[in-house]
Coordinates of C-alpha atoms in Angstrom, one line a residue:
M1 CA -29.5 0.2 9.6
Y2 CA -26.3 -1.0 11.0
S3 CA -26.1 -3.5 13.6
A4 CA -23.1 -5.7 15.5
D5 CA -25.7 -8.5 13.5
S6 CA -25.5 -7.8 9.6
S7 CA -23.9 -10.0 7.7
F8 CA -19.9 -7.8 9.0
S9 CA -18.7 -10.1 10.9
S10 CA -17.1 -8.8 13.9
S11 CA -14.0 -12.2 13.2
D12 CA -12.5 -10.2 10.7
F13 CA -10.1 -7.6 12.2
A14 CA -10.8 -4.3 9.5
L15 CA -14.5 -5.9 10.8
R16 CA -13.8 -5.1 14.6
L17 CA -13.8 -0.7 14.4
P18 CA -17.3 -0.8 14.2
N19 CA -17.9 -2.1 17.0
T20 CA -16.2 -0.2 19.4
D21 CA -16.8 2.4 21.7
R22 CA -15.8 5.3 18.9
G23 CA -16.7 3.5 16.3
K24 CA -20.9 2.7 16.7
A25 CA -20.4 6.9 18.1
W26 CA -19.4 7.6 14.5
L27 CA -21.5 5.6 12.6
A28 CA -24.2 6.7 15.4
Q29 CA -23.9 9.7 13.2
F30 CA -25.0 8.3 10.0
D31 CA -28.6 8.6 8.9
A32 CA -30.5 5.3 9.6
D33 CA -30.2 3.9 5.7
D34 CA -26.4 5.5 5.9
Q35 CA -24.6 3.6 7.8
E36 CA -24.4 0.3 6.1
N37 CA -22.7 1.7 3.4
A38 CA -20.6 3.1 6.6
A39 CA -19.5 0.2 7.6
R40 CA -18.9 -0.6 4.5
L41 CA -16.4 2.0 4.2
L42 CA -14.7 0.7 7.7
G43 CA -14.5 -3.3 6.6
A44 CA -13.1 -1.1 3.6
L45 CA -9.8 -0.2 5.2
T46 CA -6.3 -1.7 4.6
L47 CA -5.2 -1.6 8.8
V48 CA -1.2 -2.3 9.3
S49 CA -0.3 -2.5 12.9
H50 CA 3.1 -1.1 14.1
S51 CA 5.0 -4.6 13.9
A52 CA 3.4 -5.0 10.0
F53 CA 5.6 -1.3 9.9
E54 CA 8.3 -1.7 10.7
R55 CA 8.4 -5.2 9.7
A56 CA 8.1 -5.2 5.7
V57 CA 9.8 -1.6 5.7
T58 CA 13.1 -2.3 7.1
S59 CA 13.3 -5.3 5.5
L60 CA 12.6 -2.9 2.1
I61 CA 15.5 -0.9 3.4
L62 CA 18.3 -3.9 3.4
S63 CA 17.0 -5.5 0.1
E64 CA 17.2 -2.5 -1.6
A65 CA 20.6 -1.7 -0.2
A66 CA 21.9 -4.4 -1.0
R67 CA 21.2 -4.1 -4.4
I68 CA 24.1 -0.5 -3.8
C69 CA 27.8 -1.6 -4.4
G70 CA 29.2 1.2 -2.1
P71 CA 27.3 3.7 1.2
V72 CA 24.0 4.4 0.9
A73 CA 22.2 7.2 2.9
L74 CA 18.9 6.8 4.5
Y75 CA 17.5 9.6 5.0
A76 CA 13.7 10.4 7.4
T77 CA 10.6 11.6 4.7
R78 CA 9.5 14.9 5.7
E79 CA 7.7 18.2 5.2
L80 CA 9.0 20.5 4.4
G81 CA 9.5 24.4 1.5
D82 CA 9.8 23.8 -2.3
D83 CA 12.7 27.0 -1.9
L84 CA 14.4 25.2 1.0
S85 CA 17.6 23.9 -0.5
Y86 CA 17.8 20.5 2.2
Y87 CA 21.3 20.0 3.1
E88 CA 22.7 24.0 3.2
A89 CA 19.1 24.5 6.2
M90 CA 20.6 21.6 7.9
A91 CA 24.3 22.0 8.0
N92 CA 25.4 22.3 11.2
P93 CA 28.5 25.2 11.6
N94 CA 30.4 23.6 14.3
D95 CA 30.9 20.0 12.4
A96 CA 30.4 19.6 8.9
M97 CA 30.0 15.9 9.0
A98 CA 28.0 15.6 12.1
P99 CA 25.0 13.9 10.7
L100 CA 21.9 16.0 10.2
D101 CA 18.5 16.7 12.3
A102 CA 16.2 13.6 10.9
V103 CA 13.2 14.9 12.2
G104 CA 11.8 19.1 12.6
R105 CA 13.2 20.9 15.7
G106 CA 8.7 21.4 17.8
A107 CA 7.6 19.3 15.4
D108 CA 4.5 17.3 15.9
L109 CA 6.1 14.3 15.7
G110 CA 4.5 12.2 13.0
S111 CA 5.3 9.1 10.9
E112 CA 8.6 10.6 10.8
A113 CA 10.1 9.5 13.6
R114 CA 9.3 6.2 13.7
I115 CA 10.8 5.7 10.6
A116 CA 13.6 7.6 12.3
A117 CA 14.0 5.8 14.5
I118 CA 14.5 2.5 12.8
I119 CA 16.6 3.3 10.9
R120 CA 19.6 5.2 13.9
N121 CA 18.7 1.6 14.7
L122 CA 19.9 -0.1 11.2
C123 CA 22.4 2.2 10.7
K124 CA 23.7 1.1 14.6
G125 CA 24.4 -2.4 13.3
D126 CA 26.0 -1.1 9.7
P127 CA 27.8 1.6 10.0
E128 CA 29.8 0.8 7.8
K129 CA 27.2 0.5 5.2
L130 CA 24.6 2.5 5.9
L131 CA 24.3 5.7 6.9
N132 CA 21.9 8.0 9.9
H133 CA 21.0 11.6 7.9
P134 CA 23.7 12.0 6.5
S135 CA 25.4 15.8 6.1
L136 CA 26.5 17.3 2.7
E137 CA 30.8 16.7 3.4
M138 CA 29.5 13.1 5.7
L139 CA 27.9 11.9 1.5
R140 CA 31.3 13.1 -0.2
A141 CA 34.0 11.8 2.2
T142 CA 31.9 8.5 1.9
K143 CA 31.0 8.7 -1.7
A144 CA 27.8 7.5 -1.1
K145 CA 26.3 5.6 -4.1
A146 CA 22.8 6.8 -3.1
I147 CA 19.9 8.9 -1.4
I148 CA 17.0 6.4 -0.2
V149 CA 14.6 8.3 1.2
V150 CA 11.6 6.8 3.7
D151 CA 7.9 7.5 3.7
D152 CA 5.1 6.4 5.4
I153 CA 3.4 6.3 2.5
V154 CA 3.6 8.5 -0.8
G155 CA -0.3 9.7 -1.3
S156 CA -0.3 12.5 -3.8
G157 CA 3.2 13.1 -3.8
K158 CA 3.5 16.4 -2.8
R159 CA 5.6 15.7 0.5
T160 CA 7.6 13.2 -1.5
A161 CA 8.5 15.2 -3.9
G162 CA 9.6 18.2 -1.8
F163 CA 12.1 17.0 0.1
I164 CA 13.2 15.5 -2.8
R165 CA 13.0 19.0 -4.8
A166 CA 14.4 20.0 -1.7
M167 CA 18.4 18.1 -2.4
W168 CA 17.8 18.3 -5.5
R169 CA 18.9 22.1 -4.9
S170 CA 22.2 20.9 -3.9
E171 CA 24.6 21.3 -7.1
S172 CA 27.3 18.6 -6.0
V173 CA 24.3 16.5 -5.5
M174 CA 23.1 17.4 -9.6
S175 CA 26.7 17.1 -10.5
W176 CA 27.4 13.5 -8.9
H177 CA 24.3 11.9 -10.2
S178 CA 24.8 13.4 -13.9
R179 CA 28.4 11.7 -13.4
H180 CA 25.7 8.3 -12.8
Q181 CA 28.6 8.6 -9.1
I182 CA 24.5 8.8 -6.6
K183 CA 21.0 7.0 -7.2
F184 CA 18.0 8.5 -5.8
V185 CA 15.7 6.0 -3.9
A186 CA 12.1 6.9 -2.8
L187 CA 11.3 4.0 -0.1
A188 CA 7.7 4.0 1.1
Y189 CA 5.7 1.2 3.4
T190 CA 2.8 1.5 0.1
A191 CA 1.9 4.7 -2.5
T192 CA -0.5 5.6 -4.9
R193 CA -0.9 5.1 -8.4
M194 CA -0.9 9.3 -7.8
G195 CA 2.5 10.1 -5.5
K196 CA 3.7 7.3 -7.1
G197 CA 3.7 8.8 -10.6
L198 CA 5.3 12.4 -9.7
V199 CA 8.2 10.8 -7.7
S200 CA 8.9 8.8 -10.8
G201 CA 9.2 11.9 -13.1
L202 CA 11.1 13.5 -10.4
K203 CA 14.3 15.2 -12.6
C204 CA 16.1 12.7 -10.3
K205 CA 14.6 9.8 -11.8
P206 CA 14.1 8.0 -8.3
K207 CA 13.0 4.7 -8.0
V208 CA 9.6 4.0 -6.1
A209 CA 10.3 1.0 -3.8
L210 CA 7.1 -0.1 -1.7
V211 CA 5.8 -2.8 -0.2
R212 CA 2.9 -2.1 -1.1
E213 CA 0.2 -0.9 -3.9
C214 CA -2.3 1.6 -1.8
P215 CA -5.6 0.3 -1.8
T216 CA -8.6 3.4 -2.8
F217 CA -12.1 3.2 -2.6
G218 CA -11.8 3.6 -6.2
E219 CA -9.4 0.4 -6.3
I220 CA -11.2 -1.8 -4.4
P221 CA -13.0 -4.6 -5.8
W222 CA -17.1 -3.6 -6.0
H223 CA -19.9 -3.7 -7.4
G224 CA -19.9 -0.2 -9.0
D225 CA -23.4 1.0 -7.2
I226 CA -21.3 0.8 -3.2
E227 CA -18.4 3.0 -4.9
E228 CA -20.5 5.3 -5.8
A229 CA -22.6 4.8 -2.4
I230 CA -19.4 4.8 -0.9
T231 CA -18.0 9.1 -3.3
A232 CA -21.5 10.0 -1.9
L233 CA -21.2 9.1 1.2
C234 CA -17.8 10.2 1.9
N235 CA -18.8 13.6 -0.1
R236 CA -22.2 14.5 1.5
Y237 CA -21.0 13.9 5.4
G238 CA -17.5 15.9 4.9
R239 CA -19.4 18.0 4.4
R240 CA -20.6 18.1 8.0
T241 CA -16.2 18.0 8.7
S242 CA -13.6 20.4 9.9
R243 CA -11.7 20.0 6.1
R244 CA -14.7 20.6 3.5
G245 CA -12.5 21.3 0.4
M246 CA -10.9 17.3 1.9
R247 CA -13.4 15.1 1.5
F248 CA -12.2 12.5 -0.3
G249 CA -9.0 12.5 0.8
F250 CA -6.1 15.3 0.6
K251 CA -6.2 15.8 -3.9
K252 CA -8.6 13.7 -3.8
T253 CA -6.8 11.0 -2.8
M254 CA -9.6 8.6 -1.0
A255 CA -6.9 6.0 0.1
A256 CA -8.4 3.3 2.1
L257 CA -5.8 2.5 4.8
V258 CA -4.5 3.4 7.3
F259 CA -1.6 2.9 10.1
E260 CA -1.6 2.4 13.8
H261 CA 1.2 5.2 14.1
G262 CA -1.6 7.3 12.7
C263 CA -4.2 7.9 9.3
P264 CA -2.5 9.9 6.0
N265 CA -5.2 13.0 5.8
N266 CA -4.9 10.7 2.1
A267 CA -8.0 9.0 3.8
P268 CA -11.4 10.6 3.3
S269 CA -12.4 13.5 6.2
I270 CA -14.5 11.2 7.7
L271 CA -12.2 9.8 9.2
W272 CA -9.5 12.2 10.9
A273 CA -11.0 15.2 10.4
P274 CA -10.2 16.9 14.2
V275 CA -13.1 18.6 15.3
G276 CA -13.5 22.0 15.3
E277 CA -15.9 25.7 16.2
D278 CA -18.2 25.4 13.4
S279 CA -18.5 21.2 13.5
D280 CA -18.9 18.5 16.4
W281 CA -18.1 15.9 13.7
Q282 CA -16.5 12.6 15.6
P283 CA -14.5 11.7 13.9
M284 CA -13.1 7.3 14.0
F285 CA -9.3 8.8 14.0
P286 CA -9.7 11.8 16.3
D287 CA -6.6 14.6 14.6
R288 CA -5.5 11.3 12.8
T289 CA -4.3 9.7 15.5
V290 CA -5.5 5.7 16.5
L291 CA -6.7 5.6 19.7
F292 CA -5.6 2.2 22.2
E293 CA -9.1 0.9 21.4
E294 CA -8.8 1.0 18.2
A295 CA -5.7 -0.3 17.9
S296 CA -6.7 -4.0 19.1
A297 CA -8.8 -3.4 15.7
F298 CA -5.3 -4.2 13.4
P299 CA -3.3 -7.7 12.6
P300 CA -0.8 -8.6 12.7
D301 CA -0.4 -9.4 9.1
I302 CA -1.8 -8.7 6.4
T303 CA -4.3 -10.9 5.6
A304 CA -6.3 -11.9 2.1
R305 CA -9.9 -11.0 2.2
D306 CA -12.4 -13.8 2.1
P307 CA -12.6 -14.7 -1.7
V308 CA -17.0 -15.4 -1.8
A309 CA -17.8 -12.4 0.1
M310 CA -15.7 -10.2 -2.4
L311 CA -17.4 -11.8 -5.3
T312 CA -20.2 -12.2 -4.0
E313 CA -19.9 -7.8 -2.9
L314 CA -18.9 -7.0 -6.8
A315 CA -21.9 -8.8 -8.1
G316 CA -24.6 -6.7 -5.8
D317 CA -28.0 -7.3 -5.8
A318 CA -27.4 -10.2 -8.5
E319 CA -27.0 -13.5 -8.1
P320 CA -22.8 -13.9 -7.8
E321 CA -21.6 -16.4 -10.8
L322 CA -19.2 -17.8 -8.4
P323 CA -16.7 -20.4 -10.3
P324 CA -16.9 -23.6 -8.8
A325 CA -13.2 -23.8 -8.1
I326 CA -13.8 -21.0 -5.1
L327 CA -16.2 -23.1 -3.7
G328 CA -14.4 -26.5 -4.4
E329 CA -10.6 -28.0 -4.0
S330 CA -8.5 -25.3 -6.7
V331 CA -5.7 -27.5 -8.4
L332 CA -4.6 -24.1 -8.0
G333 CA -5.2 -23.3 -5.5
L334 CA -7.9 -20.8 -4.3
T335 CA -5.5 -17.1 -4.7
T336 CA -4.8 -17.5 -7.8
T337 CA -8.6 -19.1 -8.6
M338 CA -9.8 -15.8 -6.8
V339 CA -7.5 -13.7 -8.8
L340 CA -8.3 -15.1 -11.8
A341 CA -12.7 -14.2 -10.7
L342 CA -11.4 -10.7 -9.8
V343 CA -10.1 -10.2 -13.7
A344 CA -12.8 -11.8 -15.3
S345 CA -14.8 -9.2 -13.9
G346 CA -13.0 -7.1 -15.0
I347 CA -10.8 -5.8 -12.1
R348 CA -6.9 -6.0 -13.6
S349 CA -6.1 -2.9 -10.9
R350 CA -2.8 -4.5 -9.4
A351 CA -3.0 -1.9 -5.8
A352 CA -6.9 -4.3 -6.3
L353 CA -5.4 -7.4 -6.6
S354 CA -3.6 -6.4 -4.0
Y355 CA -5.8 -5.6 -1.5
A356 CA -7.7 -8.8 -2.7
T357 CA -5.6 -10.9 -1.9
G358 CA -3.6 -9.8 1.2
Y359 CA -0.4 -10.3 -0.8
D360 CA 2.0 -7.0 -1.2
A361 CA 3.1 -5.4 -4.1
L362 CA 6.5 -8.6 -4.7
E363 CA 4.1 -11.4 -3.7
C364 CA 2.1 -10.6 -5.7
A365 CA 3.6 -9.1 -8.6
S366 CA 5.2 -13.0 -8.4
L367 CA 2.1 -14.4 -8.5
L368 CA 0.1 -13.1 -11.5
D369 CA 4.2 -13.4 -13.0
R370 CA 2.7 -17.3 -12.7
C371 CA -0.3 -16.1 -14.5
V372 CA 1.0 -14.5 -17.6
A373 CA 3.6 -17.8 -17.3
R374 CA 1.0 -20.7 -17.2
G375 CA -1.0 -18.6 -19.7
Y376 CA -3.6 -18.0 -17.5
L377 CA -3.3 -14.0 -17.9
T378 CA -1.7 -11.8 -20.6
A379 CA 0.6 -9.4 -20.0
T380 CA -1.6 -6.9 -20.0
L381 CA -3.8 -8.5 -16.9
R382 CA -6.6 -10.4 -19.3
L383 CA -8.1 -14.1 -19.1
T384 CA -6.9 -16.0 -21.8
S385 CA -9.1 -18.6 -22.6
E386 CA -6.5 -21.2 -20.4
G387 CA -7.6 -19.0 -17.4
R388 CA -11.4 -19.4 -18.8
A389 CA -11.5 -23.3 -18.7
E390 CA -9.7 -22.9 -15.1
L391 CA -12.1 -21.3 -13.7
K392 CA -14.8 -23.7 -15.8
E393 CA -13.0 -27.1 -14.3
E394 CA -13.2 -27.5 -18.0
I395 CA -10.3 -29.1 -17.9
R396 CA -11.2 -31.9 -16.1
P397 CA -8.8 -34.0 -13.1
A398 CA -8.6 -37.3 -16.2
E399 CA -7.5 -34.5 -18.4
R400 CA -4.5 -33.3 -16.3
S401 CA -3.2 -37.2 -15.7
K402 CA -2.8 -37.1 -19.3
W403 CA -0.1 -34.5 -19.6
V404 CA 1.6 -36.5 -17.3
P405 CA 3.5 -39.5 -18.0
Q406 CA 3.3 -42.4 -15.8
R407 CA 6.0 -43.7 -13.9
G408 CA 7.1 -46.3 -13.4
E409 CA 9.0 -46.9 -16.9
D410 CA 12.6 -47.4 -17.7
S411 CA 13.5 -44.5 -18.7
Y412 CA 11.0 -41.9 -18.1
Y413 CA 10.8 -38.6 -19.8
P414 CA 8.8 -35.9 -19.8
Q415 CA 6.6 -35.9 -22.7
Q416 CA 5.4 -32.5 -22.4
L417 CA 8.9 -30.2 -21.9
R418 CA 9.6 -32.6 -25.6
G419 CA 10.0 -30.3 -28.9
P420 CA 8.4 -31.5 -31.6
P421 CA 9.1 -34.7 -33.2

């Protein structure tokens, strides 16, 4: 049975969830033998606060816009029918140059309202460069060079793909694209591998720009038995919710990330499914809403997981063989050492490595590139002999000193940079 005195530390933000009143009530619905894995599921969630989300998305929009020579059109992604032409449906008969409605009228506003606010603020600061939901005529008049659609998560990819297809129905847009006058960018805080693949495969070949890869419960680096137990938990208890068909989330995505502005329906339904007529299951995030007390568990920034705890978890019931560098000071640094140790254990998914380090997509890619450049990893993220040597500390500090010549000579030439004599 789970308790606050178990091996889960309530000092970690994600692990505060089980200790809230709603968290305790949510855990109490599980059988005693399942409560530890239910708490483990909560502890594995990546929690994204309002500030972290807005800061990261704003930065990514500005970064992508700076790559474009000319005006950039920004749109908040929203649900649209597959047979709907976006620009025709949104056109203002009284003013063709008027901005389009960012969100649907009378709709239950979700992430698109928060993203629309980010876009509006950015466009006020640089209206010549950044266009706030421009109409087709405004695109033509400004000679916009890119269409950037912005979402919080590309889970299954259905919503983003449908939104871009609706824009693509415009013959003008297709013509501009065929003449290389305009390009598409699908920008989001995060995306799963499934969603990214669906969107990038659209006819307009959009670039997919992300803050970080979306962790899924199938990609989190833990022991296989634990993964199977978590999957079985979602399946068994998901049948008790009002969304039985979404036991593993929409399109079986199994997303392991929750925003402070709402829980994606790509996450398992035991986390968010609303109480129904035939179900009294009490979700952690009722109808995908993060309530006030649970919001206190969202950290201001994404942090790295504890390497010892993660590798111990990965070992399961076996005694973990922790690399000496993990337990003491490492020349490489703890984050790099943890990445090498995870790769050595068979974890090579970029989403899993991003989850473990707490790094965003750019930072994680840079770290992996450095490991490849230094010979610790292959291009396919497999451990090299040099990487194994680092983990086993076969190269001792005394040997390292031989790599750099003694200083104090009249002329200093780094020997390791010289070519063959």
